[in-house]
Coordinates of C-alpha atoms in Angstrom, one line a residue:
Chain A
M178 CA 114.3 76.2 81.9
D179 CA 110.9 74.5 82.1
Q180 CA 107.9 75.0 79.8
Q181 CA 106.0 77.1 82.3
T182 CA 108.9 79.6 82.7
V183 CA 109.2 79.8 78.9
K184 CA 105.5 80.5 78.5
L185 CA 105.7 83.2 81.2
L186 CA 108.6 84.8 79.5
I187 CA 106.8 84.7 76.1
S188 CA 103.7 86.2 77.7
H189 CA 105.8 89.1 79.1
S190 CA 107.6 89.5 75.8
K191 CA 104.3 89.8 74.0
H192 CA 103.6 92.9 76.0
G193 CA 107.0 94.5 75.0
D194 CA 109.1 93.3 77.9
T195 CA 112.6 93.2 76.4
A196 CA 114.2 91.9 79.6
S197 CA 112.0 88.7 79.4
F198 CA 112.8 88.4 75.8
R199 CA 116.5 88.7 76.6
K200 CA 116.2 85.7 79.0
L201 CA 114.6 83.7 76.2
V202 CA 117.4 84.6 73.8
E203 CA 120.1 83.8 76.3
F204 CA 118.5 80.4 77.0
H205 CA 117.7 79.3 73.4
Q206 CA 120.6 81.0 71.6
P207 CA 123.1 78.1 72.0
F208 CA 120.7 75.5 70.5
A209 CA 119.7 77.8 67.6
Y210 CA 123.4 78.6 66.9
A211 CA 124.4 74.9 67.0
A212 CA 121.7 74.0 64.5
A213 CA 122.6 76.9 62.2
F214 CA 126.3 76.1 62.4
R215 CA 125.8 72.4 61.7
L216 CA 123.6 73.3 58.7
L217 CA 125.8 76.1 57.3
C218 CA 129.3 75.1 58.5
N219 CA 130.1 78.8 58.9
D220 CA 130.2 80.7 62.2
Y221 CA 129.6 84.1 60.7
E222 CA 126.6 83.0 58.7
A223 CA 125.3 81.0 61.7
E224 CA 125.4 84.1 63.9
E225 CA 123.7 86.1 61.2
I226 CA 120.9 83.5 60.9
V227 CA 120.4 83.4 64.7
Q228 CA 120.1 87.1 64.9
E229 CA 117.6 87.2 62.0
A230 CA 115.6 84.3 63.6
F231 CA 115.3 86.1 66.9
I232 CA 114.3 89.3 65.3
R233 CA 111.5 87.4 63.4
V234 CA 110.5 85.8 66.7
W235 CA 110.1 89.2 68.3
K236 CA 108.2 90.6 65.3
H237 CA 105.8 87.6 65.2
L238 CA 105.5 86.8 68.9
K239 CA 101.8 87.8 68.8
D240 CA 101.2 85.0 66.3
F241 CA 102.8 82.4 68.5
K242 CA 100.4 79.6 69.5
V243 CA 100.7 78.6 73.2
E244 CA 100.0 74.9 72.4
M245 CA 103.1 74.8 70.3
R246 CA 106.6 74.3 71.8
F247 CA 108.7 77.5 71.6
T248 CA 111.8 75.5 70.6
T249 CA 110.0 73.9 67.7
W250 CA 108.8 77.3 66.5
L251 CA 112.3 78.7 66.9
Y252 CA 113.9 75.8 65.1
K253 CA 111.4 76.1 62.3
I254 CA 112.4 79.7 61.7
V255 CA 116.1 78.9 62.0
V256 CA 115.9 75.9 59.6
N257 CA 113.9 77.8 57.0
L258 CA 116.5 80.6 57.0
C259 CA 119.3 78.1 56.8
Y260 CA 117.6 76.2 54.0
D261 CA 117.4 79.4 51.9
K262 CA 121.0 80.2 52.7
I263 CA 122.2 76.6 51.8
K264 CA 120.4 76.9 48.5
A265 CA 122.0 80.2 47.8
N266 CA 125.4 79.1 48.8
K267 CA 125.3 75.7 47.1
A268 CA 127.3 76.7 44.0
H269 CA 129.9 78.6 45.9
H270 CA 130.5 75.9 48.5
S271 CA 131.0 73.1 45.9
L272 CA 134.2 74.8 44.9
M273 CA 135.7 74.1 48.3
Q274 CA 135.0 70.3 48.1
Y275 CA 138.3 69.1 46.8
D276 CA 140.5 71.0 49.3
L277 CA 138.4 69.9 52.2
E278 CA 138.6 66.3 51.1
S279 CA 142.4 66.4 50.9
S280 CA 142.7 68.0 54.4
V281 CA 140.4 65.5 56.0
I282 CA 142.3 62.6 54.5
L283 CA 145.6 64.0 55.6
N284 CA 144.4 64.6 59.2
Q285 CA 142.9 61.2 59.4
S286 CA 146.0 59.5 58.2
S287 CA 148.1 61.4 60.7
S288 CA 146.0 60.8 63.8
E289 CA 144.2 57.5 62.9
N290 CA 140.9 58.9 64.0
I291 CA 138.8 62.0 63.5
E292 CA 138.5 62.9 67.2
A293 CA 141.3 65.4 67.1
N294 CA 139.6 67.2 64.3
L295 CA 136.5 67.9 66.3
I296 CA 137.4 71.4 67.4
N297 CA 136.0 74.7 66.2
H298 CA 137.0 75.2 62.6
D299 CA 137.7 71.5 62.0
L300 CA 134.2 70.6 63.0
A301 CA 132.8 72.8 60.3
Q302 CA 135.3 71.3 57.8
I303 CA 134.4 67.8 58.7
I304 CA 130.6 68.4 58.6
W305 CA 130.9 70.2 55.3
F306 CA 133.1 67.4 53.9
F307 CA 130.6 64.7 54.6
T308 CA 127.4 66.7 53.8
G309 CA 128.7 69.1 51.1
E310 CA 127.5 66.8 48.3
L311 CA 124.0 66.4 49.7
T312 CA 121.0 68.2 48.4
P313 CA 119.7 71.0 50.7
R314 CA 116.8 68.7 51.8
Q315 CA 119.0 65.7 52.5
K316 CA 121.4 67.9 54.5
L317 CA 118.5 69.4 56.4
V318 CA 117.0 66.0 57.3
F319 CA 120.4 64.5 58.1
T320 CA 121.4 67.3 60.4
L321 CA 118.1 67.4 62.2
T322 CA 117.9 63.6 62.7
E323 CA 121.5 62.5 63.2
L324 CA 123.1 65.6 64.8
E325 CA 120.3 67.4 66.5
G326 CA 118.5 64.3 67.5
F327 CA 115.0 65.2 66.4
S328 CA 112.3 62.6 65.7
A329 CA 110.5 62.3 62.4
E330 CA 107.3 63.9 63.8
E331 CA 109.3 66.9 65.1
I332 CA 111.1 67.2 61.7
T333 CA 107.7 67.2 60.0
L334 CA 106.6 70.0 62.3
I335 CA 109.8 72.0 61.7
T336 CA 110.2 71.5 57.9
G337 CA 106.7 70.6 56.8
M338 CA 108.1 67.5 55.0
S339 CA 106.1 64.2 55.0
A340 CA 107.4 61.2 56.8
D341 CA 108.1 59.4 53.5
K342 CA 110.1 62.2 52.2
I343 CA 112.1 62.4 55.5
K344 CA 112.9 58.7 55.3
S345 CA 114.0 58.8 51.6
N346 CA 116.1 61.9 52.1
L347 CA 117.7 60.4 55.2
Y348 CA 118.4 57.2 53.4
C349 CA 120.1 59.0 50.5
A350 CA 122.1 61.1 52.9
R351 CA 123.3 58.1 54.9
Q352 CA 124.3 56.2 51.7
N353 CA 126.2 59.2 50.4
I354 CA 128.2 59.6 53.7
K355 CA 128.9 55.9 53.9
N356 CA 130.2 55.9 50.3
K357 CA 132.5 58.8 51.3
L358 CA 133.8 56.8 54.3
I359 CA 134.5 53.9 51.9
R360 CA 136.3 56.2 49.5
I361 CA 138.5 57.6 52.3
E362 CA 139.4 54.1 53.4
E363 CA 140.4 53.2 49.9
R364 CA 142.5 56.3 49.4
K365 CA 144.1 55.7 52.8
G366 CA 145.0 52.2 51.6
S367 CA 146.5 53.5 48.3
H368 CA 148.5 56.1 50.3
A369 CA 149.9 53.3 52.5
F370 CA 151.2 51.4 49.4
Chain B
M62 CA 133.0 47.8 59.3
H63 CA 131.6 50.8 57.4
F64 CA 128.4 50.9 59.6
K65 CA 130.6 51.1 62.6
D66 CA 132.6 53.9 61.1
Y67 CA 129.4 55.8 60.2
D68 CA 128.0 55.5 63.8
Q69 CA 131.4 56.5 65.2
L70 CA 131.4 59.6 63.0
I71 CA 127.9 60.6 64.0
N72 CA 128.5 60.0 67.7
R73 CA 131.6 62.1 67.6
L74 CA 130.0 64.9 65.6
K75 CA 127.1 65.0 68.1
Q76 CA 129.5 65.2 71.1
V77 CA 130.9 68.5 69.9
Q78 CA 128.5 71.4 70.4
P79 CA 129.4 74.4 68.3
K80 CA 129.4 77.7 70.2
P81 CA 129.5 81.3 69.0
A82 CA 132.7 83.2 69.6
S83 CA 131.0 85.6 72.0
P84 CA 127.5 84.4 73.2
E85 CA 127.0 87.7 75.1
G86 CA 128.0 89.7 72.1
L87 CA 125.5 87.8 70.0
T88 CA 122.7 88.3 72.5
D89 CA 123.6 92.0 72.8
S90 CA 123.5 92.5 69.0
I91 CA 120.1 90.7 68.9
M92 CA 118.7 92.9 71.6
N93 CA 120.1 96.0 69.9
S94 CA 118.3 95.1 66.7
I95 CA 115.1 94.4 68.6
N96 CA 115.4 97.8 70.4
I97 CA 115.8 99.5 67.0
Q98 CA 112.7 97.6 65.8
K99 CA 110.8 98.6 68.9
G100 CA 111.5 102.3 68.4
G101 CA 108.3 103.0 66.4
K102 CA 109.0 106.8 65.8
R103 CA 112.4 106.2 64.4
R104 CA 111.2 103.4 62.2
F105 CA 108.4 105.5 60.9
I106 CA 110.8 108.3 59.9
I107 CA 113.1 105.9 58.1
L108 CA 110.3 104.2 56.3
K109 CA 108.8 107.6 55.3
A110 CA 112.2 108.8 53.9
N111 CA 112.7 105.6 52.0
H112 CA 109.2 105.7 50.7
S113 CA 109.7 109.1 49.2
Q114 CA 113.0 108.1 47.7
W115 CA 111.4 105.1 46.0
L116 CA 108.5 107.3 44.7
W117 CA 111.0 109.7 43.3
F118 CA 113.0 106.8 41.8
N119 CA 109.8 105.3 40.2
G120 CA 108.9 108.7 38.7
F121 CA 112.3 109.1 37.3
R122 CA 112.2 105.6 35.9
V123 CA 108.9 106.2 34.2
I124 CA 110.2 109.4 32.6
T125 CA 113.4 107.8 31.4
S126 CA 111.6 104.8 30.1
A127 CA 109.2 107.0 28.1
A128 CA 112.1 109.0 26.7
A129 CA 113.9 105.8 25.7
I130 CA 110.8 104.4 23.9
F131 CA 110.3 107.7 22.1
L132 CA 113.9 107.8 21.0
I133 CA 113.8 104.2 19.8
G134 CA 110.6 105.0 17.8
L135 CA 112.2 108.0 16.2
F136 CA 115.3 106.1 15.4
L137 CA 113.3 103.3 13.7
L138 CA 111.3 105.9 11.7
Q139 CA 114.5 107.6 10.5
Q140 CA 116.0 104.3 9.7
N141 CA 113.0 103.4 7.6
E142 CA 113.1 106.7 5.7
I143 CA 116.8 106.4 5.0
N144 CA 116.4 102.8 3.8
S145 CA 113.7 103.8 1.3
K146 CA 115.8 106.7 0.0
L147 CA 118.8 104.4 -0.3
S148 CA 116.8 101.8 -2.3
R149 CA 115.6 104.5 -4.7
L150 CA 119.1 105.8 -5.2
E151 CA 120.4 102.3 -5.7
D152 CA 117.9 101.7 -8.5
Q153 CA 118.9 105.0 -10.1
V154 CA 122.6 104.2 -9.9
A155 CA 122.0 100.8 -11.4
R156 CA 120.3 102.4 -14.4
T157 CA 122.9 105.1 -15.0
Q158 CA 126.0 102.9 -14.6
L159 CA 126.0 101.6 -18.1
P160 CA 129.3 100.9 -20.1
A161 CA 130.4 103.6 -22.5
A162 CA 127.7 106.1 -21.7
S163 CA 126.5 108.0 -24.7
D164 CA 125.3 111.6 -24.6
E165 CA 121.8 110.4 -24.5
Q166 CA 122.5 108.2 -21.5
L167 CA 124.3 111.1 -19.7
V168 CA 121.3 113.2 -20.4
A169 CA 119.1 110.4 -19.0
A170 CA 121.3 110.2 -15.9
E171 CA 121.0 114.0 -15.4
F172 CA 117.3 113.6 -15.9
Q173 CA 117.2 110.9 -13.2
K174 CA 119.0 113.2 -10.8
V175 CA 116.5 116.0 -11.5
K176 CA 113.6 113.5 -11.3
L177 CA 114.5 112.8 -7.6
F178 CA 113.7 116.3 -6.5
L179 CA 110.6 116.8 -8.7
P180 CA 107.0 116.0 -7.9
D181 CA 105.5 112.9 -9.6
S182 CA 103.1 114.7 -11.9
V183 CA 105.9 116.8 -13.5
V184 CA 108.2 113.8 -13.8
N185 CA 105.5 111.8 -15.6
S186 CA 104.8 114.5 -18.1
L187 CA 108.6 114.8 -18.8
V188 CA 108.9 111.1 -19.2
D189 CA 106.0 111.1 -21.7
S190 CA 107.6 113.9 -23.8
V191 CA 110.9 112.1 -23.9
Q192 CA 109.4 108.7 -24.8
T193 CA 107.4 110.0 -27.8
D194 CA 110.8 111.3 -29.4
M195 CA 108.8 113.9 -31.4
L196 CA 110.4 116.6 -33.5
Q197 CA 108.2 119.7 -34.1
I198 CA 108.7 121.7 -37.3
N199 CA 106.4 124.2 -39.0
R200 CA 105.1 123.7 -42.5
R201 CA 107.2 126.5 -44.0
S202 CA 110.4 125.1 -42.8
L203 CA 109.4 121.6 -43.9
N204 CA 108.6 122.8 -47.4
F205 CA 111.9 124.6 -47.5
M206 CA 113.7 121.5 -46.4
L207 CA 112.0 119.3 -49.0
Q208 CA 112.7 121.8 -51.7
K209 CA 116.3 121.9 -50.8
I210 CA 116.5 118.1 -50.9
Q211 CA 114.9 118.1 -54.4
Q212 CA 117.3 120.7 -55.5
L213 CA 120.2 118.7 -54.3
E214 CA 118.9 115.6 -56.0
N215 CA 118.6 117.4 -59.3
E216 CA 121.9 119.4 -59.2
N217 CA 124.3 117.3 -57.5
I218 CA 125.2 113.7 -58.1
S219 CA 127.0 113.3 -54.9
F220 CA 124.0 114.6 -52.9
R221 CA 124.2 111.6 -50.6
E222 CA 127.5 112.7 -49.3
K223 CA 126.2 116.2 -48.7
L224 CA 123.1 114.9 -47.1
Q225 CA 125.3 112.9 -44.7
Q226 CA 126.8 116.2 -43.6
Y227 CA 123.3 117.3 -42.5
Y228 CA 121.9 114.1 -41.2
T229 CA 124.1 112.0 -39.0
D230 CA 121.1 110.1 -37.5
S231 CA 121.0 106.6 -38.9
T232 CA 117.2 106.4 -38.7
L233 CA 116.9 109.3 -41.1
F234 CA 119.6 107.9 -43.3
K235 CA 118.0 104.5 -43.9
P236 CA 114.9 105.6 -46.0
L237 CA 117.2 107.5 -48.4
K238 CA 119.4 104.4 -48.8
E239 CA 116.3 102.3 -49.6
K240 CA 115.1 105.0 -52.0
K241 CA 118.3 104.6 -54.0

């Protein structure tokens, strides 16, 4: 869907055309869901966030500026909702850490690579395993940069964070994940003995 | 080695695109929510009902808060009153609980009990009368008494023993002893 079509649909939706808005939802829903899922690692919560985000879009459609990209605006809403959710869930999710670590190590040692784990539930487990210890900001920057493929400028637009903050958070997130990979290698080695 | 593993991990995570269990179902639920939002009349009625409920709740909360504050105040007042009464009683008990209480002390204890229920002016006058330890006697009786003493002194040698039968009080006994 090109930008002109998106603008046309937005224009119709602003006048209360739900059919046009449905087309917008159908087109953008997979991206919004993917971002929410990668940030929250929970399909139920991701669906909830996507639903809430589109309701907000509908409510504030009149405030939408035409010069801004619709996807950036949508991501901004999704990411803000996810960020609040991550902060709220932080304590609860930390309890899951040990079990997930064990399961990932076992799966890796059995299949020698993580490719087989990248299906549905396992994807959430693996993302959560590697990003669970990150702070909400680090997780946000890591997911948007590494998994969603956004540039630093786009992340600034979406999150409102400065370029320096994005860099430092991304650096910390990468270091944390690399340390985890090293730890897994070490534990795999000790299991082999 | 580790850099390679990190890149491999990221590439593989990026390759897998998470999808909702039912994309159509999710779209439908979004559109249903929006249609509910769009229905202005219905929303107005719901909001109005909720608004009234919250008003009622706030009113109830104000009344219960005021009642709670009043009850707490009353309780504190009563507590203060009880404490002051208890401290007064404690003082009185400490005064009356003396070893081997004599008749005088028992009378004093009784007096303390009575004192509790009397106004301060009456209590003060009573205290004054007790502290002066005064014996009132008319002149005729005094003369009669002195006459009898003289008579006893003249007639009876063992008047002291007889006098002791009349006067058991040591304070009255002493001057006579000195006289001898």
